[in-house]
Amino acid sequence: AGLEPSPPARHRGPPLEPPHPAELLLLLSCPDFRAHFASLFGSEAAEQWRFASAAREEEVSEDEEEDQLRALSWFALLRVRHGLEEEADLRGPALAVVPLGTVPKGTPLLACGSPFGSFCPDIFLNTLSRGVLSNTAGPLLLTDARCLPGTEGGGVFAVRPAGALVALVAAPLCWKAHEWVGLTLLCAAAPLLRAARDALRSLHPNTTSLAALLPPELGAPWALPLQDPGPLWAAAAVLVEYGTVWGSGVVVAPRLVVTCRHVAPREMARVLVRPTTPKSAKIWGHVVFATRETSPYDIAVVSLEKELEGVHMPVPTEHFHEGETVSVVGFGVFGQACGPSVTSGILSAVVQVDDTPVMLQTTCAVHGGSSGGPLFSTSSGDLLGIVASNTRDNNTGATYPHLNFSIPITVLQPALQRYSQTGDLGGLRELDHVAEPVRVVWRLQRPLAETPRSKL
Amino acid sequence: MRRQWEPAMRVAEQAGCVVSASRAGQPEAGLWSCSGVILSRSPGLVLCHGGIFTPFLRAGSRVLTEAGASFLPGDSCGDDLRLHVQWGPTAASPLGRVERGRPGLCTPQC
């Protein structure tokens, strides 16, 4: 495509700067990022994962895809001879960089990139996307801010302190076993810039002076490493392992965990529960109740062999507010490899039968392995429900992580309380005998307006 | 909520840019592009993704996975590499707009 200067007004504000020539100073990579990438996505899981390509006109061949996988953890430092200096005083304060390990999971993030790269800068230049920090493994970060091919290299910024640089986009789209994951892979900016400083100093005498011009890392209090990596309520999420099957769960009492029946299907089965903190803890428990296959509520209850200490017990909500900001905490995607992921969205629907909430829907990114995990109100931290499933289109085989279904905690709470206090399973057993309209809802069918009349 | 995000949005948009790579004298040979972050304005320093440089590496992309490689000098890419950086306008800049073709993109009705 050629460059054609033309007068018409730009669609988004004042006219764009023309592209300025630049020179490549160096290519750099963060070895720690690559090590974590290999351990999370390498080995046997490798063939399951695919990452989006950098924006390019033609289809991507296998060789090119391999090239791009090799380059996924590489970044480039360029020098722009002209154009930026004239504006130096027009642009606000210099950039600052957030030190590694100081941003807790669940922190709001703002991604800024240009979908499809330089194809349509008039329309797409510096497009914004919002999300939270979903998970971290060293300098390898994940956010649920949705990004598109072409945004590789774009900056990801914190809201507080305003506009501090947290990371750069490494891979905007990730697929696992053909399922779009809905998470964006990031490389933390601090270690990347340290690598750039070291390289500039060792590369060439006349580039040493440039090292001092790279944005500094924020000092205290931002530089204090995190004590608790995430919001208080996130610690209630636990990993539940039953043989080779694993899923998520939530602690509802010091010795009681709720998960999904399809994670821990058999009563009296022994399961292993791994809390988020302390990381290394493992507690055995056994399934005291699991709904039958015929029940629409996919629930199991695990009694722990000893109390879980130091975990904030979530407060069950009594009300639901459609549209409120919510968070899902679950071990989807990475499971045991790293702690639970936090994804954000809104409570998109509360489905009621006879004025009673029987199903919650959210726009959070929910993946295989998140089942049984908790759904929280982001503002109050109250427990809203238990994640049961996301959505797959059987015709196309496409999975939609951002449409998922949770069981309202108001359905479970009375029975859980009764069992906690008296050991009586009666309330939980009633979950096997729910009314037909509730079954119809969970079969994703239209609730019957009225029972069909016989024609006879 | 928007007020909370505004300062970060301003910084993000001012630091954002797009980087394109092509071959000297062969613009039809392909255009690789990605996003980037302006780290410094004087002199201009930009950090962007390295994926767009793989077609230009003299030693091929394998050099990226050689053990211990954590950086490569700028001359690891061929001399035919041409780079351009484009960024958003400041309120004051009265410069003309640049029209670019839009190969491969369309806006299907949902």
PDB file of C-alpha atoms in Angstrom, chain A residues 223-427:
ATOM      1  CA  ALA A 223       8.659  -1.190  44.720  1.00  0.00           C
ATOM      2  CA  LEU A 224       7.612  -3.239  47.749  1.00  0.00           C
ATOM      3  CA  PRO A 225       7.176  -6.859  46.685  1.00  0.00           C
ATOM      4  CA  LEU A 226       3.672  -8.103  47.197  1.00  0.00           C
ATOM      5  CA  GLN A 227       2.785  -9.818  50.460  1.00  0.00           C
ATOM      6  CA  ASP A 228      -0.468 -11.263  49.254  1.00  0.00           C
ATOM      7  CA  PRO A 229      -0.600 -11.784  45.485  1.00  0.00           C
ATOM      8  CA  GLY A 230      -4.212 -10.817  44.936  1.00  0.00           C
ATOM      9  CA  PRO A 231      -7.460  -9.539  46.425  1.00  0.00           C
ATOM     10  CA  LEU A 232      -8.389 -11.029  49.813  1.00  0.00           C
ATOM     11  CA  TRP A 233     -11.361 -12.933  48.452  1.00  0.00           C
ATOM     12  CA  ALA A 234      -9.306 -14.632  45.747  1.00  0.00           C
ATOM     13  CA  ALA A 235      -7.567 -16.729  48.383  1.00  0.00           C
ATOM     14  CA  ALA A 236     -10.809 -18.691  48.928  1.00  0.00           C
ATOM     15  CA  ALA A 237     -10.286 -20.451  45.579  1.00  0.00           C
ATOM     16  CA  VAL A 238      -8.702 -23.874  45.862  1.00  0.00           C
ATOM     17  CA  LEU A 239      -7.468 -26.516  43.420  1.00  0.00           C
ATOM     18  CA  VAL A 240      -9.342 -29.832  43.741  1.00  0.00           C
ATOM     19  CA  GLU A 241      -7.700 -33.027  42.465  1.00  0.00           C
ATOM     20  CA  TYR A 242      -9.466 -36.345  42.112  1.00  0.00           C
ATOM     21  CA  GLY A 243      -7.185 -38.897  40.492  1.00  0.00           C
ATOM     22  CA  THR A 244      -6.153 -37.415  37.150  1.00  0.00           C
ATOM     23  CA  VAL A 245      -9.089 -34.990  37.094  1.00  0.00           C
ATOM     24  CA  TRP A 246      -8.646 -31.536  38.549  1.00  0.00           C
ATOM     25  CA  GLY A 247     -10.801 -28.483  38.824  1.00  0.00           C
ATOM     26  CA  SER A 248     -11.461 -25.535  41.085  1.00  0.00           C
ATOM     27  CA  GLY A 249     -13.342 -25.155  44.324  1.00  0.00           C
ATOM     28  CA  VAL A 250     -14.145 -22.566  46.954  1.00  0.00           C
ATOM     29  CA  VAL A 251     -13.748 -22.696  50.712  1.00  0.00           C
ATOM     30  CA  VAL A 252     -17.116 -21.904  52.333  1.00  0.00           C
ATOM     31  CA  ALA A 253     -16.193 -22.927  55.923  1.00  0.00           C
ATOM     32  CA  PRO A 254     -12.869 -23.828  57.582  1.00  0.00           C
ATOM     33  CA  ARG A 255     -13.444 -27.530  56.793  1.00  0.00           C
ATOM     34  CA  LEU A 256     -15.861 -27.306  53.882  1.00  0.00           C
ATOM     35  CA  VAL A 257     -15.146 -26.866  50.153  1.00  0.00           C
ATOM     36  CA  VAL A 258     -17.730 -26.636  47.371  1.00  0.00           C
ATOM     37  CA  THR A 259     -16.822 -27.746  43.862  1.00  0.00           C
ATOM     38  CA  CYS A 260     -18.571 -29.262  40.856  1.00  0.00           C
ATOM     39  CA  ARG A 261     -19.884 -32.788  40.656  1.00  0.00           C
ATOM     40  CA  HIS A 262     -17.990 -33.333  37.410  1.00  0.00           C
ATOM     41  CA  VAL A 263     -14.764 -32.532  39.294  1.00  0.00           C
ATOM     42  CA  ALA A 264     -15.456 -34.808  42.311  1.00  0.00           C
ATOM     43  CA  PRO A 265     -18.279 -37.095  41.250  1.00  0.00           C
ATOM     44  CA  ARG A 266     -18.473 -39.825  43.846  1.00  0.00           C
ATOM     45  CA  GLU A 267     -19.570 -39.570  47.457  1.00  0.00           C
ATOM     46  CA  MET A 268     -16.967 -40.824  49.937  1.00  0.00           C
ATOM     47  CA  ALA A 269     -14.281 -40.418  47.253  1.00  0.00           C
ATOM     48  CA  ARG A 270     -11.034 -39.018  48.630  1.00  0.00           C
ATOM     49  CA  VAL A 271      -9.858 -35.773  46.998  1.00  0.00           C
ATOM     50  CA  LEU A 272      -6.807 -33.575  47.427  1.00  0.00           C
ATOM     51  CA  VAL A 273      -7.390 -29.864  48.031  1.00  0.00           C
ATOM     52  CA  ARG A 274      -4.587 -27.343  47.425  1.00  0.00           C
ATOM     53  CA  PRO A 275      -5.265 -23.863  48.838  1.00  0.00           C
ATOM     54  CA  THR A 276      -3.739 -20.775  47.212  1.00  0.00           C
ATOM     55  CA  THR A 277      -1.940 -19.822  50.403  1.00  0.00           C
ATOM     56  CA  PRO A 278       0.189 -21.249  51.798  1.00  0.00           C
ATOM     57  CA  LYS A 279       1.264 -22.413  48.317  1.00  0.00           C
ATOM     58  CA  SER A 280       2.669 -25.730  49.349  1.00  0.00           C
ATOM     59  CA  ALA A 281      -0.242 -26.818  51.556  1.00  0.00           C
ATOM     60  CA  LYS A 282      -2.196 -29.955  50.627  1.00  0.00           C
ATOM     61  CA  ILE A 283      -5.217 -31.113  52.540  1.00  0.00           C
ATOM     62  CA  TRP A 284      -7.070 -34.367  52.007  1.00  0.00           C
ATOM     63  CA  GLY A 285     -10.804 -34.464  52.169  1.00  0.00           C
ATOM     64  CA  HIS A 286     -13.666 -36.678  51.117  1.00  0.00           C
ATOM     65  CA  VAL A 287     -16.814 -36.000  49.127  1.00  0.00           C
ATOM     66  CA  VAL A 288     -19.770 -35.904  51.557  1.00  0.00           C
ATOM     67  CA  PHE A 289     -22.309 -34.987  48.904  1.00  0.00           C
ATOM     68  CA  ALA A 290     -22.572 -34.867  45.116  1.00  0.00           C
ATOM     69  CA  THR A 291     -25.753 -34.158  43.194  1.00  0.00           C
ATOM     70  CA  ARG A 292     -27.034 -36.852  40.893  1.00  0.00           C
ATOM     71  CA  GLU A 293     -26.426 -36.674  37.150  1.00  0.00           C
ATOM     72  CA  THR A 294     -30.134 -35.826  36.766  1.00  0.00           C
ATOM     73  CA  SER A 295     -29.840 -32.697  38.880  1.00  0.00           C
ATOM     74  CA  PRO A 296     -29.205 -29.477  36.918  1.00  0.00           C
ATOM     75  CA  TYR A 297     -27.074 -28.207  39.795  1.00  0.00           C
ATOM     76  CA  ASP A 298     -23.599 -29.599  39.144  1.00  0.00           C
ATOM     77  CA  ILE A 299     -22.417 -29.509  42.773  1.00  0.00           C
ATOM     78  CA  ALA A 300     -20.241 -31.557  45.151  1.00  0.00           C
ATOM     79  CA  VAL A 301     -19.299 -30.815  48.771  1.00  0.00           C
ATOM     80  CA  VAL A 302     -15.952 -31.880  50.268  1.00  0.00           C
ATOM     81  CA  SER A 303     -15.301 -32.201  53.996  1.00  0.00           C
ATOM     82  CA  LEU A 304     -11.640 -31.570  54.846  1.00  0.00           C
ATOM     83  CA  GLU A 305      -9.670 -33.790  57.215  1.00  0.00           C
ATOM     84  CA  LYS A 306      -8.298 -30.692  58.932  1.00  0.00           C
ATOM     85  CA  GLU A 307      -9.114 -27.003  59.112  1.00  0.00           C
ATOM     86  CA  LEU A 308      -7.851 -24.615  56.485  1.00  0.00           C
ATOM     87  CA  GLU A 309      -6.089 -21.797  58.300  1.00  0.00           C
ATOM     88  CA  GLY A 310      -5.470 -18.231  57.267  1.00  0.00           C
ATOM     89  CA  VAL A 311      -8.035 -18.267  54.485  1.00  0.00           C
ATOM     90  CA  HIS A 312     -10.568 -15.443  54.343  1.00  0.00           C
ATOM     91  CA  MET A 313     -14.017 -17.051  54.438  1.00  0.00           C
ATOM     92  CA  PRO A 314     -16.119 -15.525  51.667  1.00  0.00           C
ATOM     93  CA  VAL A 315     -19.392 -13.810  52.588  1.00  0.00           C
ATOM     94  CA  PRO A 316     -22.298 -15.293  50.597  1.00  0.00           C
ATOM     95  CA  THR A 317     -24.417 -12.617  48.929  1.00  0.00           C
ATOM     96  CA  GLU A 318     -28.195 -12.354  49.309  1.00  0.00           C
ATOM     97  CA  HIS A 319     -28.798 -10.147  46.261  1.00  0.00           C
ATOM     98  CA  PHE A 320     -27.685 -10.019  42.636  1.00  0.00           C
ATOM     99  CA  HIS A 321     -27.319  -6.855  40.565  1.00  0.00           C
ATOM    100  CA  GLU A 322     -27.227  -7.432  36.807  1.00  0.00           C
ATOM    101  CA  GLY A 323     -24.462  -5.360  35.201  1.00  0.00           C
ATOM    102  CA  GLU A 324     -22.293  -5.252  38.306  1.00  0.00           C
ATOM    103  CA  THR A 325     -18.561  -5.924  37.902  1.00  0.00           C
ATOM    104  CA  VAL A 326     -17.692  -9.477  38.840  1.00  0.00           C
ATOM    105  CA  SER A 327     -14.581 -11.658  39.010  1.00  0.00           C
ATOM    106  CA  VAL A 328     -14.062 -15.372  38.496  1.00  0.00           C
ATOM    107  CA  VAL A 329     -11.140 -17.052  40.259  1.00  0.00           C
ATOM    108  CA  GLY A 330     -10.222 -20.460  38.929  1.00  0.00           C
ATOM    109  CA  PHE A 331      -7.444 -22.847  37.981  1.00  0.00           C
ATOM    110  CA  GLY A 332      -8.524 -22.968  34.345  1.00  0.00           C
ATOM    111  CA  VAL A 333      -5.902 -22.997  31.607  1.00  0.00           C
ATOM    112  CA  PHE A 334      -2.845 -23.558  33.831  1.00  0.00           C
ATOM    113  CA  GLY A 335      -4.175 -25.721  36.644  1.00  0.00           C
ATOM    114  CA  GLN A 336      -1.440 -26.803  38.983  1.00  0.00           C
ATOM    115  CA  ALA A 337       1.318 -25.036  37.024  1.00  0.00           C
ATOM    116  CA  CYS A 338       0.653 -21.706  38.704  1.00  0.00           C
ATOM    117  CA  GLY A 339      -1.908 -20.229  41.077  1.00  0.00           C
ATOM    118  CA  PRO A 340      -5.504 -19.405  40.188  1.00  0.00           C
ATOM    119  CA  SER A 341      -6.303 -16.915  37.424  1.00  0.00           C
ATOM    120  CA  VAL A 342      -8.561 -13.917  38.047  1.00  0.00           C
ATOM    121  CA  THR A 343     -10.759 -12.794  35.157  1.00  0.00           C
ATOM    122  CA  SER A 344     -13.163  -9.886  35.185  1.00  0.00           C
ATOM    123  CA  GLY A 345     -16.458  -9.065  33.535  1.00  0.00           C
ATOM    124  CA  ILE A 346     -20.011  -8.180  34.427  1.00  0.00           C
ATOM    125  CA  LEU A 347     -22.979 -10.149  35.711  1.00  0.00           C
ATOM    126  CA  SER A 348     -24.696 -10.306  32.334  1.00  0.00           C
ATOM    127  CA  ALA A 349     -27.879 -12.113  33.358  1.00  0.00           C
ATOM    128  CA  VAL A 350     -29.681 -13.459  36.430  1.00  0.00           C
ATOM    129  CA  VAL A 351     -32.186 -16.125  35.271  1.00  0.00           C
ATOM    130  CA  GLN A 352     -35.079 -16.557  37.678  1.00  0.00           C
ATOM    131  CA  VAL A 353     -37.827 -19.167  38.098  1.00  0.00           C
ATOM    132  CA  ASP A 354     -40.757 -18.028  40.273  1.00  0.00           C
ATOM    133  CA  ASP A 355     -38.737 -14.912  41.246  1.00  0.00           C
ATOM    134  CA  THR A 356     -35.873 -17.044  42.508  1.00  0.00           C
ATOM    135  CA  PRO A 357     -32.398 -16.763  40.876  1.00  0.00           C
ATOM    136  CA  VAL A 358     -31.485 -20.189  39.500  1.00  0.00           C
ATOM    137  CA  MET A 359     -28.673 -19.304  37.038  1.00  0.00           C
ATOM    138  CA  LEU A 360     -26.077 -16.532  36.734  1.00  0.00           C
ATOM    139  CA  GLN A 361     -24.319 -15.595  33.483  1.00  0.00           C
ATOM    140  CA  THR A 362     -21.142 -13.508  33.265  1.00  0.00           C
ATOM    141  CA  THR A 363     -18.783 -12.101  30.611  1.00  0.00           C
ATOM    142  CA  CYS A 364     -15.630 -13.204  32.453  1.00  0.00           C
ATOM    143  CA  ALA A 365     -13.231 -15.473  30.551  1.00  0.00           C
ATOM    144  CA  VAL A 366     -13.894 -18.997  31.890  1.00  0.00           C
ATOM    145  CA  HIS A 367     -11.868 -21.982  30.679  1.00  0.00           C
ATOM    146  CA  GLY A 368     -11.715 -25.694  31.216  1.00  0.00           C
ATOM    147  CA  GLY A 369     -10.479 -26.236  34.777  1.00  0.00           C
ATOM    148  CA  SER A 370     -12.304 -23.218  36.208  1.00  0.00           C
ATOM    149  CA  SER A 371     -15.383 -25.326  37.016  1.00  0.00           C
ATOM    150  CA  GLY A 372     -16.227 -25.305  40.690  1.00  0.00           C
ATOM    151  CA  GLY A 373     -14.426 -22.013  41.189  1.00  0.00           C
ATOM    152  CA  PRO A 374     -15.974 -18.974  42.875  1.00  0.00           C
ATOM    153  CA  LEU A 375     -17.730 -16.028  41.237  1.00  0.00           C
ATOM    154  CA  PHE A 376     -17.285 -12.856  43.300  1.00  0.00           C
ATOM    155  CA  SER A 377     -18.707  -9.350  43.273  1.00  0.00           C
ATOM    156  CA  THR A 378     -15.568  -7.294  42.525  1.00  0.00           C
ATOM    157  CA  SER A 379     -16.740  -4.299  44.546  1.00  0.00           C
ATOM    158  CA  SER A 380     -17.989  -6.067  47.694  1.00  0.00           C
ATOM    159  CA  GLY A 381     -15.934  -9.279  47.470  1.00  0.00           C
ATOM    160  CA  ASP A 382     -19.133 -11.218  48.302  1.00  0.00           C
ATOM    161  CA  LEU A 383     -19.446 -14.747  46.932  1.00  0.00           C
ATOM    162  CA  LEU A 384     -22.132 -14.770  44.203  1.00  0.00           C
ATOM    163  CA  GLY A 385     -21.961 -18.308  42.883  1.00  0.00           C
ATOM    164  CA  ILE A 386     -20.088 -21.403  41.754  1.00  0.00           C
ATOM    165  CA  VAL A 387     -18.874 -21.541  38.138  1.00  0.00           C
ATOM    166  CA  ALA A 388     -20.357 -24.587  36.399  1.00  0.00           C
ATOM    167  CA  SER A 389     -19.714 -24.271  32.648  1.00  0.00           C
ATOM    168  CA  ASN A 390     -18.951 -22.063  29.659  1.00  0.00           C
ATOM    169  CA  THR A 391     -20.489 -22.345  26.179  1.00  0.00           C
ATOM    170  CA  ARG A 392     -19.732 -24.446  23.133  1.00  0.00           C
ATOM    171  CA  ASP A 393     -21.506 -24.220  19.819  1.00  0.00           C
ATOM    172  CA  ASN A 394     -22.045 -27.864  18.820  1.00  0.00           C
ATOM    173  CA  ASN A 395     -22.517 -26.903  15.181  1.00  0.00           C
ATOM    174  CA  THR A 396     -19.204 -25.089  14.764  1.00  0.00           C
ATOM    175  CA  GLY A 397     -17.335 -26.604  17.727  1.00  0.00           C
ATOM    176  CA  ALA A 398     -16.416 -23.061  18.783  1.00  0.00           C
ATOM    177  CA  THR A 399     -16.108 -22.427  22.507  1.00  0.00           C
ATOM    178  CA  TYR A 400     -17.126 -19.101  23.991  1.00  0.00           C
ATOM    179  CA  PRO A 401     -15.168 -18.543  27.222  1.00  0.00           C
ATOM    180  CA  HIS A 402     -16.939 -15.220  27.755  1.00  0.00           C
ATOM    181  CA  LEU A 403     -20.405 -16.764  28.091  1.00  0.00           C
ATOM    182  CA  ASN A 404     -20.555 -18.941  31.184  1.00  0.00           C
ATOM    183  CA  PHE A 405     -23.008 -20.179  33.783  1.00  0.00           C
ATOM    184  CA  SER A 406     -22.832 -20.208  37.570  1.00  0.00           C
ATOM    185  CA  ILE A 407     -25.046 -21.643  40.287  1.00  0.00           C
ATOM    186  CA  PRO A 408     -26.271 -18.800  42.558  1.00  0.00           C
ATOM    187  CA  ILE A 409     -24.916 -19.183  46.094  1.00  0.00           C
ATOM    188  CA  THR A 410     -28.453 -18.399  47.355  1.00  0.00           C
ATOM    189  CA  VAL A 411     -29.481 -21.830  46.018  1.00  0.00           C
ATOM    190  CA  LEU A 412     -26.793 -23.575  48.087  1.00  0.00           C
ATOM    191  CA  GLN A 413     -26.297 -21.450  51.201  1.00  0.00           C
ATOM    192  CA  PRO A 414     -29.231 -22.672  53.387  1.00  0.00           C
ATOM    193  CA  ALA A 415     -28.316 -26.321  52.760  1.00  0.00           C
ATOM    194  CA  LEU A 416     -24.592 -25.693  53.350  1.00  0.00           C
ATOM    195  CA  GLN A 417     -25.346 -23.890  56.597  1.00  0.00           C
ATOM    196  CA  ARG A 418     -27.602 -26.751  57.758  1.00  0.00           C
ATOM    197  CA  TYR A 419     -24.897 -29.313  56.972  1.00  0.00           C
ATOM    198  CA  SER A 420     -22.169 -27.176  58.587  1.00  0.00           C
ATOM    199  CA  GLN A 421     -24.134 -26.787  61.794  1.00  0.00           C
ATOM    200  CA  THR A 422     -25.821 -30.197  62.131  1.00  0.00           C
ATOM    201  CA  GLY A 423     -24.160 -32.557  59.664  1.00  0.00           C
ATOM    202  CA  ASP A 424     -27.611 -33.046  58.145  1.00  0.00           C
ATOM    203  CA  LEU A 425     -27.463 -33.597  54.355  1.00  0.00           C
ATOM    204  CA  GLY A 426     -31.233 -33.140  53.954  1.00  0.00           C
ATOM    205  CA  GLY A 427     -30.982 -29.663  52.483  1.00  0.00           C
TER     206      GLY A 427
END
